[in-house]
JSON list of C-alpha atoms and ligand atoms in Angstrom, two decimals:
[
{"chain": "A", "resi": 26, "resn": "UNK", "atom": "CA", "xyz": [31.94, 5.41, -24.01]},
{"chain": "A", "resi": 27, "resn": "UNK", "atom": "CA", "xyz": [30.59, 4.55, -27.69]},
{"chain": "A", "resi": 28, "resn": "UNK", "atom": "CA", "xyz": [28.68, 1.26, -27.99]},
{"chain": "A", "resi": 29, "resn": "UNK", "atom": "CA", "xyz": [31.50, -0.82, -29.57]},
{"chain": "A", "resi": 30, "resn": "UNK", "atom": "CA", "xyz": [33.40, 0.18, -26.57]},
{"chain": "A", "resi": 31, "resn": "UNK", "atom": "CA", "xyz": [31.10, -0.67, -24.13]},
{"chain": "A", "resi": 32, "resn": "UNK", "atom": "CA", "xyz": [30.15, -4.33, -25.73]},
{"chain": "A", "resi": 33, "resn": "UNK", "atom": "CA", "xyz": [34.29, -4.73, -25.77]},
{"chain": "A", "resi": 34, "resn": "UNK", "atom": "CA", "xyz": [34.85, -4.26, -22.33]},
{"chain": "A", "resi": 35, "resn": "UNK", "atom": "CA", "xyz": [31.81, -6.31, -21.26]},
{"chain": "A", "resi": 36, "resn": "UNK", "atom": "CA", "xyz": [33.34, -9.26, -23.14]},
{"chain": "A", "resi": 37, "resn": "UNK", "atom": "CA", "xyz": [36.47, -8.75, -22.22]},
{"chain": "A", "resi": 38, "resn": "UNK", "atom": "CA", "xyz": [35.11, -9.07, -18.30]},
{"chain": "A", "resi": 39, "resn": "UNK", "atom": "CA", "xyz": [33.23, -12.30, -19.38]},
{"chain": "A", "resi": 40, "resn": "UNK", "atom": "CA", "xyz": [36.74, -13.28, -20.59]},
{"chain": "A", "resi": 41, "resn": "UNK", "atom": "CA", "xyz": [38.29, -12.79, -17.25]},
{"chain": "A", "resi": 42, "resn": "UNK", "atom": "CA", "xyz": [39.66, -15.89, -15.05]},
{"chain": "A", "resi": 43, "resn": "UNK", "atom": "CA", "xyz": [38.04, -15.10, -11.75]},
{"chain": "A", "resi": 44, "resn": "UNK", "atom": "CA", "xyz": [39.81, -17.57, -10.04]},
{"chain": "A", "resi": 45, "resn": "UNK", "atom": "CA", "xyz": [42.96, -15.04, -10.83]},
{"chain": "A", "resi": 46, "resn": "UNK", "atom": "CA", "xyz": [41.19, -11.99, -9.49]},
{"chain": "A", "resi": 47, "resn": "UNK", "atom": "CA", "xyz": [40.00, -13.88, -6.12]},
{"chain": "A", "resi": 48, "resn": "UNK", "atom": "CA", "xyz": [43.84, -15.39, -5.97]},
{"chain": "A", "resi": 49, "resn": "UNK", "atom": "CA", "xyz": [44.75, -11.53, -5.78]},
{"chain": "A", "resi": 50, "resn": "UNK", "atom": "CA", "xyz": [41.83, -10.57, -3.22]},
{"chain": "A", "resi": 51, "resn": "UNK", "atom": "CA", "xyz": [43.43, -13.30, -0.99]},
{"chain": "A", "resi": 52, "resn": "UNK", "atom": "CA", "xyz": [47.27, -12.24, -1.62]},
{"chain": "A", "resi": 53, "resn": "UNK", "atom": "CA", "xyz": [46.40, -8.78, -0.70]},
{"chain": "A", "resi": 54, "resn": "UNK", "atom": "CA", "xyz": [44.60, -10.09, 2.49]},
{"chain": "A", "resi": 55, "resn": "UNK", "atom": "CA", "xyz": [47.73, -12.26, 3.44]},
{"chain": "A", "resi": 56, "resn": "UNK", "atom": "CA", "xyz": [50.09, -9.71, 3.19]},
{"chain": "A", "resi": 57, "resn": "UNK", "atom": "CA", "xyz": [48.19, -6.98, 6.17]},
{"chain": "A", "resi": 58, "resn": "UNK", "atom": "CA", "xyz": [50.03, -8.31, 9.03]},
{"chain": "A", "resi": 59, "resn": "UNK", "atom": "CA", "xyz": [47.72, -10.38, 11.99]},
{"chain": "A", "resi": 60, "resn": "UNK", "atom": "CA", "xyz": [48.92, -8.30, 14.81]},
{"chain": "A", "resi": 61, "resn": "UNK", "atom": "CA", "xyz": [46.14, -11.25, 16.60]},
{"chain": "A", "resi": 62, "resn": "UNK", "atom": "CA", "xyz": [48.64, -13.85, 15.56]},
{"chain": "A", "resi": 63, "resn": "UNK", "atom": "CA", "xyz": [52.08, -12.19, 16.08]},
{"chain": "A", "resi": 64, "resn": "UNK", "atom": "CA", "xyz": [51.20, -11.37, 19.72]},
{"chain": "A", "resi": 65, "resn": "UNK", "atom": "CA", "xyz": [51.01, -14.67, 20.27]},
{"chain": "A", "resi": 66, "resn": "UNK", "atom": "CA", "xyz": [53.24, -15.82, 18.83]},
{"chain": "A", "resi": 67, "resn": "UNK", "atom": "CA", "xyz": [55.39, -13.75, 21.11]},
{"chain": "A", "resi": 68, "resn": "UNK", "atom": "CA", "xyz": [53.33, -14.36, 24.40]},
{"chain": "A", "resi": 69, "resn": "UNK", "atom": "CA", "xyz": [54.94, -17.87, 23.33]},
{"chain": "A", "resi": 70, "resn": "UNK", "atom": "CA", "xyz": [57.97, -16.54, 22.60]},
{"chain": "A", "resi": 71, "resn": "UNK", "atom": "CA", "xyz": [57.91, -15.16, 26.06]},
{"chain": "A", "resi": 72, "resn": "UNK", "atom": "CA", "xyz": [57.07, -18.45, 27.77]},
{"chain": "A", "resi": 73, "resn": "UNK", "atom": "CA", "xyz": [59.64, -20.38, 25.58]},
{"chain": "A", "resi": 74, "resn": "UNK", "atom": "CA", "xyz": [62.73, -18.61, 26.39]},
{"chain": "A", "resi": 75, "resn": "UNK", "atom": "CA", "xyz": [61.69, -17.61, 30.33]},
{"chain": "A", "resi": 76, "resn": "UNK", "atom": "CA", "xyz": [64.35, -14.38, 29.99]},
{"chain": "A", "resi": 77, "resn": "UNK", "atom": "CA", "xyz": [62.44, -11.87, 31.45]},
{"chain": "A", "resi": 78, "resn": "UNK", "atom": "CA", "xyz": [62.64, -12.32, 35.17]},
{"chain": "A", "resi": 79, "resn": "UNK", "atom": "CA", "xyz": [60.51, -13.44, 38.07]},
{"chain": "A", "resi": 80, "resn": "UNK", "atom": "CA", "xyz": [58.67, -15.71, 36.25]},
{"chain": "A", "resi": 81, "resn": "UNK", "atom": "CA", "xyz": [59.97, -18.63, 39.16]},
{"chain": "A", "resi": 82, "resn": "UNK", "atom": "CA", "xyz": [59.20, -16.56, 42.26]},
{"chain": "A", "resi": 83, "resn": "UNK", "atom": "CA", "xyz": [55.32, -15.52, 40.81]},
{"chain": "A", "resi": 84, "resn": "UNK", "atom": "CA", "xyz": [53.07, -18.05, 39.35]},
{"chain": "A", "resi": 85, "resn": "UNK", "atom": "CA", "xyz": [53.95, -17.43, 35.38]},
{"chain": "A", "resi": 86, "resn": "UNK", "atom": "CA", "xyz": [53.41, -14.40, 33.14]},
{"chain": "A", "resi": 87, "resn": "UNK", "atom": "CA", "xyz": [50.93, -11.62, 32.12]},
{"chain": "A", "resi": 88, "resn": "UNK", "atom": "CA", "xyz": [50.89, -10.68, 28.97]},
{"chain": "A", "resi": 89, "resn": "UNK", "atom": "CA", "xyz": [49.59, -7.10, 27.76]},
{"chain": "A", "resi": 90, "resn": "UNK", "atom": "CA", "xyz": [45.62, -7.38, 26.39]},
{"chain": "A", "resi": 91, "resn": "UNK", "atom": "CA", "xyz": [43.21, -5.66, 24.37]},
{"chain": "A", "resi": 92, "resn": "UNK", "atom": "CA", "xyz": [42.73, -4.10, 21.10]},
{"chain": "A", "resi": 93, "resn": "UNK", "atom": "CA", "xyz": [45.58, -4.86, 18.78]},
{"chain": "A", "resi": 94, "resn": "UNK", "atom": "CA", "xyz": [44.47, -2.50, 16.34]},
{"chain": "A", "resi": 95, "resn": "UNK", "atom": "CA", "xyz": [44.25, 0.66, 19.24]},
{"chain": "A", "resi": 96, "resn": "UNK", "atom": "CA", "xyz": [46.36, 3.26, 18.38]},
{"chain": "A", "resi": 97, "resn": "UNK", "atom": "CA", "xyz": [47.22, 3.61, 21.75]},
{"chain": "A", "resi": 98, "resn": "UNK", "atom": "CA", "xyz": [48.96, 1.37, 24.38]},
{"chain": "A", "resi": 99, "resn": "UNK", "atom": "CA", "xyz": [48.91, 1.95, 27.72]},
{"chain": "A", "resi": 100, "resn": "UNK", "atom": "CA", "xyz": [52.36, 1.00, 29.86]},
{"chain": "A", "resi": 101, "resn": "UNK", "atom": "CA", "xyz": [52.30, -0.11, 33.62]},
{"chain": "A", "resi": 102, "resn": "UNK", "atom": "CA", "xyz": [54.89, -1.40, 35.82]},
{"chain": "A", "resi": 103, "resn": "UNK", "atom": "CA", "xyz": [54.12, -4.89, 36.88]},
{"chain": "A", "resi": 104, "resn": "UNK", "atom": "CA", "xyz": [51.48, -7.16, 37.75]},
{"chain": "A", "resi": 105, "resn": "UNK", "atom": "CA", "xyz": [50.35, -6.99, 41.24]},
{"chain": "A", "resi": 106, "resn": "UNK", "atom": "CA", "xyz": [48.30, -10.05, 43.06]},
{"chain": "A", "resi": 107, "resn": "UNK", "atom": "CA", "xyz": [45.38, -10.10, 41.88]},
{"chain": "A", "resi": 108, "resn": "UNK", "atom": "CA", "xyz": [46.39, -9.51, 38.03]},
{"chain": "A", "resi": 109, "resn": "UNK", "atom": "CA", "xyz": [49.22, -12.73, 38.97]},
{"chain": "A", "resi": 110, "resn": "UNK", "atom": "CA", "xyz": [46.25, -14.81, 39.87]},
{"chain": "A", "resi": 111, "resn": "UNK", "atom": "CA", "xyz": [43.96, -13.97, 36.94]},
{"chain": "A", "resi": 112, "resn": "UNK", "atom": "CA", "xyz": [47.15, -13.17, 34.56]},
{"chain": "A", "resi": 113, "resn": "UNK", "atom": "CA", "xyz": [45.72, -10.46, 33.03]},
{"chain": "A", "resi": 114, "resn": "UNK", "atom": "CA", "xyz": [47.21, -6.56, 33.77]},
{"chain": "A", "resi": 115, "resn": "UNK", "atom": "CA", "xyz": [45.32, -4.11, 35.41]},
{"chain": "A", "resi": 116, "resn": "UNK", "atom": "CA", "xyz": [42.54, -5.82, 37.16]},
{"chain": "A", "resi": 117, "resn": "UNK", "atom": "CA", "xyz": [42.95, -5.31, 40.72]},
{"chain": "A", "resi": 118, "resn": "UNK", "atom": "CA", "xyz": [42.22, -2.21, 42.51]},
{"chain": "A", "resi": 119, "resn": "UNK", "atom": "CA", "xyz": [44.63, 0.13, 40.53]},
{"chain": "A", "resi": 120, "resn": "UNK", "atom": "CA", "xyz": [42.90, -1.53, 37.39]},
{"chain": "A", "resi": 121, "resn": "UNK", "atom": "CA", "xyz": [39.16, -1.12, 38.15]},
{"chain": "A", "resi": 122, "resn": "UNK", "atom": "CA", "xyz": [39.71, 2.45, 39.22]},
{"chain": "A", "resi": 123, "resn": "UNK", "atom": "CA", "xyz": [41.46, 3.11, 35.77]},
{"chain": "A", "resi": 124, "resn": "UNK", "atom": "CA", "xyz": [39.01, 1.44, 33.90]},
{"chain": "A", "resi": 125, "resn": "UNK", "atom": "CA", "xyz": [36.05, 4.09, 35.69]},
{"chain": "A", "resi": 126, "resn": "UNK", "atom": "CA", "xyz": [38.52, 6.73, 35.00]},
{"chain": "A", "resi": 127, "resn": "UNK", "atom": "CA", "xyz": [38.48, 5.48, 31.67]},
{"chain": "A", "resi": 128, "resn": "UNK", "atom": "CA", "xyz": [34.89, 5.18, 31.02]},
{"chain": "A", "resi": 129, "resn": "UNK", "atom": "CA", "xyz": [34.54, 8.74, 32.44]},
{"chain": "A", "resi": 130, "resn": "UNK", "atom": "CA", "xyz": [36.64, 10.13, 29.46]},
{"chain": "A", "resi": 131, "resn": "UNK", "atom": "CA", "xyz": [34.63, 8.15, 26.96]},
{"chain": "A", "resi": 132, "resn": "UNK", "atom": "CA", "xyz": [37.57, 5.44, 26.54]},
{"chain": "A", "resi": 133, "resn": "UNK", "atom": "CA", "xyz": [36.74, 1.69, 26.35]},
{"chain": "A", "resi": 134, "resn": "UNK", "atom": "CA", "xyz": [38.85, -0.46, 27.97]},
{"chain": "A", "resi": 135, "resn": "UNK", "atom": "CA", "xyz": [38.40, -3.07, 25.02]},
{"chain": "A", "resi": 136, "resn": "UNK", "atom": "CA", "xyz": [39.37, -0.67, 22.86]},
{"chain": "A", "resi": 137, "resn": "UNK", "atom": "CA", "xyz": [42.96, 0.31, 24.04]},
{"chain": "A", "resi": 138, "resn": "UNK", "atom": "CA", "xyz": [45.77, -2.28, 24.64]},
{"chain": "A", "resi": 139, "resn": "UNK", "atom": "CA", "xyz": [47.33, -2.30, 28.11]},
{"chain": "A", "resi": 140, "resn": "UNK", "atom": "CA", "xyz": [50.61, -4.04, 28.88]},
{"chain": "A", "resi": 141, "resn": "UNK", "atom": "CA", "xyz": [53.85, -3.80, 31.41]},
{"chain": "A", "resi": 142, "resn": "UNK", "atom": "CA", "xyz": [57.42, -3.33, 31.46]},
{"chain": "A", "resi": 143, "resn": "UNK", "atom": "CA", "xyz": [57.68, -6.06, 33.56]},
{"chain": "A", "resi": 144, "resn": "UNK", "atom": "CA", "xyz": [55.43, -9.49, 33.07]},
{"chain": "A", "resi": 145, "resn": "UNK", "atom": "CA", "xyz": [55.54, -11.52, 36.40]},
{"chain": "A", "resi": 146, "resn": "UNK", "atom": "CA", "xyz": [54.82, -10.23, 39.82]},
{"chain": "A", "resi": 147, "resn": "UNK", "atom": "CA", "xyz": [57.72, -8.96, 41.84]},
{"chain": "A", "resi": 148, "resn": "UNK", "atom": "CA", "xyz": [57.62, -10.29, 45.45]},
{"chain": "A", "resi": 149, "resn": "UNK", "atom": "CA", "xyz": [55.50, -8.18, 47.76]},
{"chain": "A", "resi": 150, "resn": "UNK", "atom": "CA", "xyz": [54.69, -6.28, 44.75]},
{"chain": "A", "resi": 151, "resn": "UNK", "atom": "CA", "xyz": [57.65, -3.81, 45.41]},
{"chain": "A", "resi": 152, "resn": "UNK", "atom": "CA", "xyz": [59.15, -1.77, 42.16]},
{"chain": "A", "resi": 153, "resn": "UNK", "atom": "CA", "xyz": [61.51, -4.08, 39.76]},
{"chain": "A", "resi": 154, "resn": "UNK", "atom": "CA", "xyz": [65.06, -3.44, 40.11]},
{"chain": "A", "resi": 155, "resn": "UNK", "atom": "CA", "xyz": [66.80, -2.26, 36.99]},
{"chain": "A", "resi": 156, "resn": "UNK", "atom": "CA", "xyz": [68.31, -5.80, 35.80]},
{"chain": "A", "resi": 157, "resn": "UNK", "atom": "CA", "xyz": [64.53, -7.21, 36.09]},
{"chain": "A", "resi": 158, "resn": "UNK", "atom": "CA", "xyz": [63.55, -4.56, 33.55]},
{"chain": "A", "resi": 159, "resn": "UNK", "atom": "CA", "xyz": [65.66, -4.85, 30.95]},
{"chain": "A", "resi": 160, "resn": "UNK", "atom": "CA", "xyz": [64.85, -8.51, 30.62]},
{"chain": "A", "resi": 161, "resn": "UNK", "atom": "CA", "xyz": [62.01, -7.66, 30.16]},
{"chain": "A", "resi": 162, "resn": "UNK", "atom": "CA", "xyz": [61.78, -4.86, 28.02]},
{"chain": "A", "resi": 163, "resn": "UNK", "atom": "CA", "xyz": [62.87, -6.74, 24.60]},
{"chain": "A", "resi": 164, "resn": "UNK", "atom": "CA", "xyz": [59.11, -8.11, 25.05]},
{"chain": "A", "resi": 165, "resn": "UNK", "atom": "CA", "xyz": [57.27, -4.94, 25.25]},
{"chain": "A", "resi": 166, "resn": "UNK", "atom": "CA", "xyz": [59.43, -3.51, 22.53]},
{"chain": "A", "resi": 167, "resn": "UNK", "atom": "CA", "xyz": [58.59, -5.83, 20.47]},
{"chain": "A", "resi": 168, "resn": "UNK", "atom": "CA", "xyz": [54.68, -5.96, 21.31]},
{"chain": "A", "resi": 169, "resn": "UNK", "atom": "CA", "xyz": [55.09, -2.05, 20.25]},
{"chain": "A", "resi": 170, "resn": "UNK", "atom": "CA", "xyz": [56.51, -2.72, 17.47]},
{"chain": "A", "resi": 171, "resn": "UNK", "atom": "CA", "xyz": [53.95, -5.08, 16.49]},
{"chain": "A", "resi": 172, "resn": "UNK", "atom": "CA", "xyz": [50.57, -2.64, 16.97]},
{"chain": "A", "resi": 173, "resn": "UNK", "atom": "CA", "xyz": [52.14, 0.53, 16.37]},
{"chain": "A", "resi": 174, "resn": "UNK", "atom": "CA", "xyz": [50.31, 2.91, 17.96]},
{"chain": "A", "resi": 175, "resn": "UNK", "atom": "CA", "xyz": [50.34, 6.47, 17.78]},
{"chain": "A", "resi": 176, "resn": "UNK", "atom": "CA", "xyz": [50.59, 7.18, 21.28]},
{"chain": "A", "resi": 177, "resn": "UNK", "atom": "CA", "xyz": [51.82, 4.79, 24.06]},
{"chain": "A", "resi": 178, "resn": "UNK", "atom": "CA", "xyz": [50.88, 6.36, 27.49]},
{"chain": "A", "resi": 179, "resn": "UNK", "atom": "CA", "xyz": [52.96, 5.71, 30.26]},
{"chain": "A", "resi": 180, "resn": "UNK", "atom": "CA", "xyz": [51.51, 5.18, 34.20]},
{"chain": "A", "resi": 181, "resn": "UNK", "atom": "CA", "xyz": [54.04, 6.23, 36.43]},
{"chain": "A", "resi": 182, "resn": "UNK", "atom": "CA", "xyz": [57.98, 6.41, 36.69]},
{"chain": "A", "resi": 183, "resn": "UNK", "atom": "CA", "xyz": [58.61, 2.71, 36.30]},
{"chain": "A", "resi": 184, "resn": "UNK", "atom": "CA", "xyz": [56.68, 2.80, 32.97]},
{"chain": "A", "resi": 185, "resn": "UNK", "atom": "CA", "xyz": [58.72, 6.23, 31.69]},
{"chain": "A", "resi": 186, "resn": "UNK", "atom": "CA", "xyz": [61.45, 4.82, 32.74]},
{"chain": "A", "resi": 187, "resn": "UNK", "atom": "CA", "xyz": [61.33, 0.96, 30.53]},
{"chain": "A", "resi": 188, "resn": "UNK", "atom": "CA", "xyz": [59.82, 3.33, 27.75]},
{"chain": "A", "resi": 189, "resn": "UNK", "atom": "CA", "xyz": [62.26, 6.35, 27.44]},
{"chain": "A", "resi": 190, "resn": "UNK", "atom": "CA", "xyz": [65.17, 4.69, 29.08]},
{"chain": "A", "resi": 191, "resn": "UNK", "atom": "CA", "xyz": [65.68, 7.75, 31.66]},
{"chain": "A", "resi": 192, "resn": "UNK", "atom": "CA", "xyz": [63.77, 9.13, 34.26]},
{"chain": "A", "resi": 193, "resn": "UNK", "atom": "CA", "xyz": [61.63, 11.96, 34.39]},
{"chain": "A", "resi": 194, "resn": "UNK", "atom": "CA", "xyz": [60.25, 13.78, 37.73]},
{"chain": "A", "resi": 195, "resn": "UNK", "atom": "CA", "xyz": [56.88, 12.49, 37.16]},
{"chain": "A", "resi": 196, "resn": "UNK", "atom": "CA", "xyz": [55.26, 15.36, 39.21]},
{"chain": "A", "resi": 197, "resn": "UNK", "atom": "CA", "xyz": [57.13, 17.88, 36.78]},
{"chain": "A", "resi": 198, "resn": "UNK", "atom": "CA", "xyz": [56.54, 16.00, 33.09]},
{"chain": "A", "resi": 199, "resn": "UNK", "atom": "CA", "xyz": [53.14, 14.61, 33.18]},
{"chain": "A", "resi": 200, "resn": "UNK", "atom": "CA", "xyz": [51.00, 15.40, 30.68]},
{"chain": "A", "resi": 201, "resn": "UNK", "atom": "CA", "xyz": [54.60, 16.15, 28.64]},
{"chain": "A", "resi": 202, "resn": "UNK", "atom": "CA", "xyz": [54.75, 14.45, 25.29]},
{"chain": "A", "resi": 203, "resn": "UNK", "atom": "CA", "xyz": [58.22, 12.75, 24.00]},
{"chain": "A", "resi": 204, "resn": "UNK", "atom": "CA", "xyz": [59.16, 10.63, 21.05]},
{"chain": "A", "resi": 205, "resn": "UNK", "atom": "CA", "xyz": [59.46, 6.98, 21.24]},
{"chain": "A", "resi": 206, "resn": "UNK", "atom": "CA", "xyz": [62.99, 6.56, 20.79]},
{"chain": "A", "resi": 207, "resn": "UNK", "atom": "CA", "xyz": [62.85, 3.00, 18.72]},
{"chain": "A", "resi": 208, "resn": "UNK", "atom": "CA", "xyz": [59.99, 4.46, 16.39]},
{"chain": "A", "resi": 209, "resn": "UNK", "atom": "CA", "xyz": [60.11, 8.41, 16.69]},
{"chain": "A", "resi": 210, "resn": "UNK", "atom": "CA", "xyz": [56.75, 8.80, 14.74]},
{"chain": "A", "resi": 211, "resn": "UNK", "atom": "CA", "xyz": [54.87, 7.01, 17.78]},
{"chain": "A", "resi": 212, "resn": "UNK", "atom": "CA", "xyz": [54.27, 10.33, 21.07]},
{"chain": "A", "resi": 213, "resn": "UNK", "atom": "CA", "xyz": [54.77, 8.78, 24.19]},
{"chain": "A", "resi": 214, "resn": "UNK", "atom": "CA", "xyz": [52.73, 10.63, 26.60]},
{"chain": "A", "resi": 215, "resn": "UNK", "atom": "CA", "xyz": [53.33, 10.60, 30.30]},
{"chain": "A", "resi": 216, "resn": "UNK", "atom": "CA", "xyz": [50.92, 10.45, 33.20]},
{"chain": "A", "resi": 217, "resn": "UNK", "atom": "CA", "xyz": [50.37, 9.16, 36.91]},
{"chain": "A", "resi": 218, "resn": "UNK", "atom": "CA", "xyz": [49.67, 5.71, 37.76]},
{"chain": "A", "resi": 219, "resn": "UNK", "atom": "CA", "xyz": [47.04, 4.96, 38.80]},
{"chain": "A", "resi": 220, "resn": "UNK", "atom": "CA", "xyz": [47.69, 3.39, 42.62]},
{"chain": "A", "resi": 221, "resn": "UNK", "atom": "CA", "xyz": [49.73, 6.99, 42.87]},
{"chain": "A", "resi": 222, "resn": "UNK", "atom": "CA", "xyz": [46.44, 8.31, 42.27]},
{"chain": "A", "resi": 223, "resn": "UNK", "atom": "CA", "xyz": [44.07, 6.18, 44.36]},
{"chain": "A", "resi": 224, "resn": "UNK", "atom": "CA", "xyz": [47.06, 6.94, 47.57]},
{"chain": "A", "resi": 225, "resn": "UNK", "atom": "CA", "xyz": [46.89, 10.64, 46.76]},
{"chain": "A", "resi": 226, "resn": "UNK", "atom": "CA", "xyz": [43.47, 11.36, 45.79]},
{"chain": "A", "resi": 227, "resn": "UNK", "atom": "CA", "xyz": [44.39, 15.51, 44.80]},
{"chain": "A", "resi": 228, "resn": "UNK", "atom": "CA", "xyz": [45.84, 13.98, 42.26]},
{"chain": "A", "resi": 229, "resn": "UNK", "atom": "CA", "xyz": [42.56, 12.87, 40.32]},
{"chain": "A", "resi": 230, "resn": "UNK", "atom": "CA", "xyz": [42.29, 16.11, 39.31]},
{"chain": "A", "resi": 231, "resn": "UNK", "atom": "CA", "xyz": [45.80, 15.82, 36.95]},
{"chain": "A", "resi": 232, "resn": "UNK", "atom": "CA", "xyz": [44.64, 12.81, 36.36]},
{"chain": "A", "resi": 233, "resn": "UNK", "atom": "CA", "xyz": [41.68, 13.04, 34.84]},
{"chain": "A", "resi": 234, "resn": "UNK", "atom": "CA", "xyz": [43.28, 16.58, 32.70]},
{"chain": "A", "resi": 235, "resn": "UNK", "atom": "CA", "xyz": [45.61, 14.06, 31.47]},
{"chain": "A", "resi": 236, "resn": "UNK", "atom": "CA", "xyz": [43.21, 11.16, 30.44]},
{"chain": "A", "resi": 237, "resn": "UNK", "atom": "CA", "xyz": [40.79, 13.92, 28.30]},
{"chain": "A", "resi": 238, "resn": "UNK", "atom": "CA", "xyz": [44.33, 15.42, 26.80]},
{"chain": "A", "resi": 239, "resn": "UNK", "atom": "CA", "xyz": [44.86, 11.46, 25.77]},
{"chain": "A", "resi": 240, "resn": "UNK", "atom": "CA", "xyz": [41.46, 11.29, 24.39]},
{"chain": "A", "resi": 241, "resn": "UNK", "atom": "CA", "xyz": [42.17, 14.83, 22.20]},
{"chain": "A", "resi": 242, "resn": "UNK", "atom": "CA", "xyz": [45.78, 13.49, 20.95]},
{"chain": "A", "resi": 243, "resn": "UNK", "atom": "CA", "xyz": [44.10, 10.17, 19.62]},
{"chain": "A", "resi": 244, "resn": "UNK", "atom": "CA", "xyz": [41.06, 11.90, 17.90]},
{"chain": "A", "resi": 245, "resn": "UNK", "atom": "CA", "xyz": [44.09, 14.16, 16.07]},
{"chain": "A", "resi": 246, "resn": "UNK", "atom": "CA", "xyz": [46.20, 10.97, 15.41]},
{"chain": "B", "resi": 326, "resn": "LIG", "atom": "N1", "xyz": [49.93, -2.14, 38.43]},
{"chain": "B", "resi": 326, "resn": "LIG", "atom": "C1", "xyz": [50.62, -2.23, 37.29]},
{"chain": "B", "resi": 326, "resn": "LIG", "atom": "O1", "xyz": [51.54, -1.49, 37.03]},
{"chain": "B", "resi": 326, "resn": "LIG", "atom": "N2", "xyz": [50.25, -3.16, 36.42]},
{"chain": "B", "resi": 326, "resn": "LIG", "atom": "C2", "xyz": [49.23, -3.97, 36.62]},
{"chain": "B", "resi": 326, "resn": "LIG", "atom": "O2", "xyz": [48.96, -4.80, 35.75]},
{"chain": "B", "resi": 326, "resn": "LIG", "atom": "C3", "xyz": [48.52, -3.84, 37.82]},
{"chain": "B", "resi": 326, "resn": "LIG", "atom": "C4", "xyz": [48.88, -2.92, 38.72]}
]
């Protein structure tokens, strides 16, 4: 750039209204969604319009937690006691051994998002029948839809099953990969849950395969 040129541009930038170029900064800022905000806004949603079931017979919902921006979500079944009394998921028994299982794979727990099909307790914490699920599902559809994820990993049948709408021999397809069918560029990966795992220890092993398979298919995402 000549001289002339250079002395042109630099009063053109004193000519500039910065006020305009901040405005834009801002705009720009505005328009990246606040995946913060919009899950609560539906955690509100959810307590507003009570249609996913249970909510009377346990003592209110729990609503999925962690990183918004994770580009993977892990799927359980339901809360149990212990995550009913604290209402957050996965922090009884079945939670704390997923979360070492989780550290031992080099995954932080704050890092990932973890949510349920279903968000209340079911009495006696037995499985939730088919009509309790689909309430429910709209809600973690939705909180899907709002991270977007690469991967969402299902634990167990109950998860596969709110997440792919069929079942799968869990035995047989774990560690298989699937499209999401409401957003076919997220992999839905299934695996074990893990109280299946804590009953039947020999399955660690699987377990464990699976979690460092999860860990290779979000370093490639
Ligand atoms: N089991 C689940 O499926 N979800 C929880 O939150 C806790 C235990």
């Amino acid at each position: 750039m000549d001289i002339q040129k250079l002395l042109a541009t630099a009063k053109a930038l004193r000519e500039i209204d910065l006020g305009e170029i901040y405005l834009l900064r801002d705009t720009a800022k505005q328009e990246k969604p606040n995946k913060h905000h919009l899950l609560k806004q539906l955690y509100e949603r959810l307590e507003r319009e009570r249609k996913c079931v249970l909510y009377e017979s346990a003592s209110g919902y729990v609503f999925g937690e962690g990183d918004p921006d994770s580009p993977v979500v892990f799927v359980g079944e339901a809360p149990g006691e212990e995550e009913d009394k604290l209402k957050r998921p996965f922090v009884g028994r079945a939670g704390q051994y997923l979360n070492s299982k989780l550290e031992e794979v080099g995954l932080k727990r704050e890092k990932i998002y973890i949510t349920n099909v279903v968000k209340s307790r079911p009495p006696g914490n037995r499985a939730p029948t088919k009509e309790e699920m689909a309430s429910c599902l709209p809600y973690l559809r939705k909180e899907i839809e709002i991270i977007k994820p690469k991967l969402i990993v299902c634990l167990g049948a109950t998860a596969m099953k709110g997440i792919l709408g069929k079942e799968y021999a869990i035995t047989k397809y774990r560690g298989h990969i699937f499209p999401y069918p409401y957003d076919t560029k997220i992999k839905v990966f299934l695996t074990y849950h893990p109280a299946y795992v804590l009953r039947n220890p020999s399955a660690d092993k699987e377990f464990t395969e699976d979690l460092r398979a999860i860990v290779k298919l979000i370093a490639e995402a």
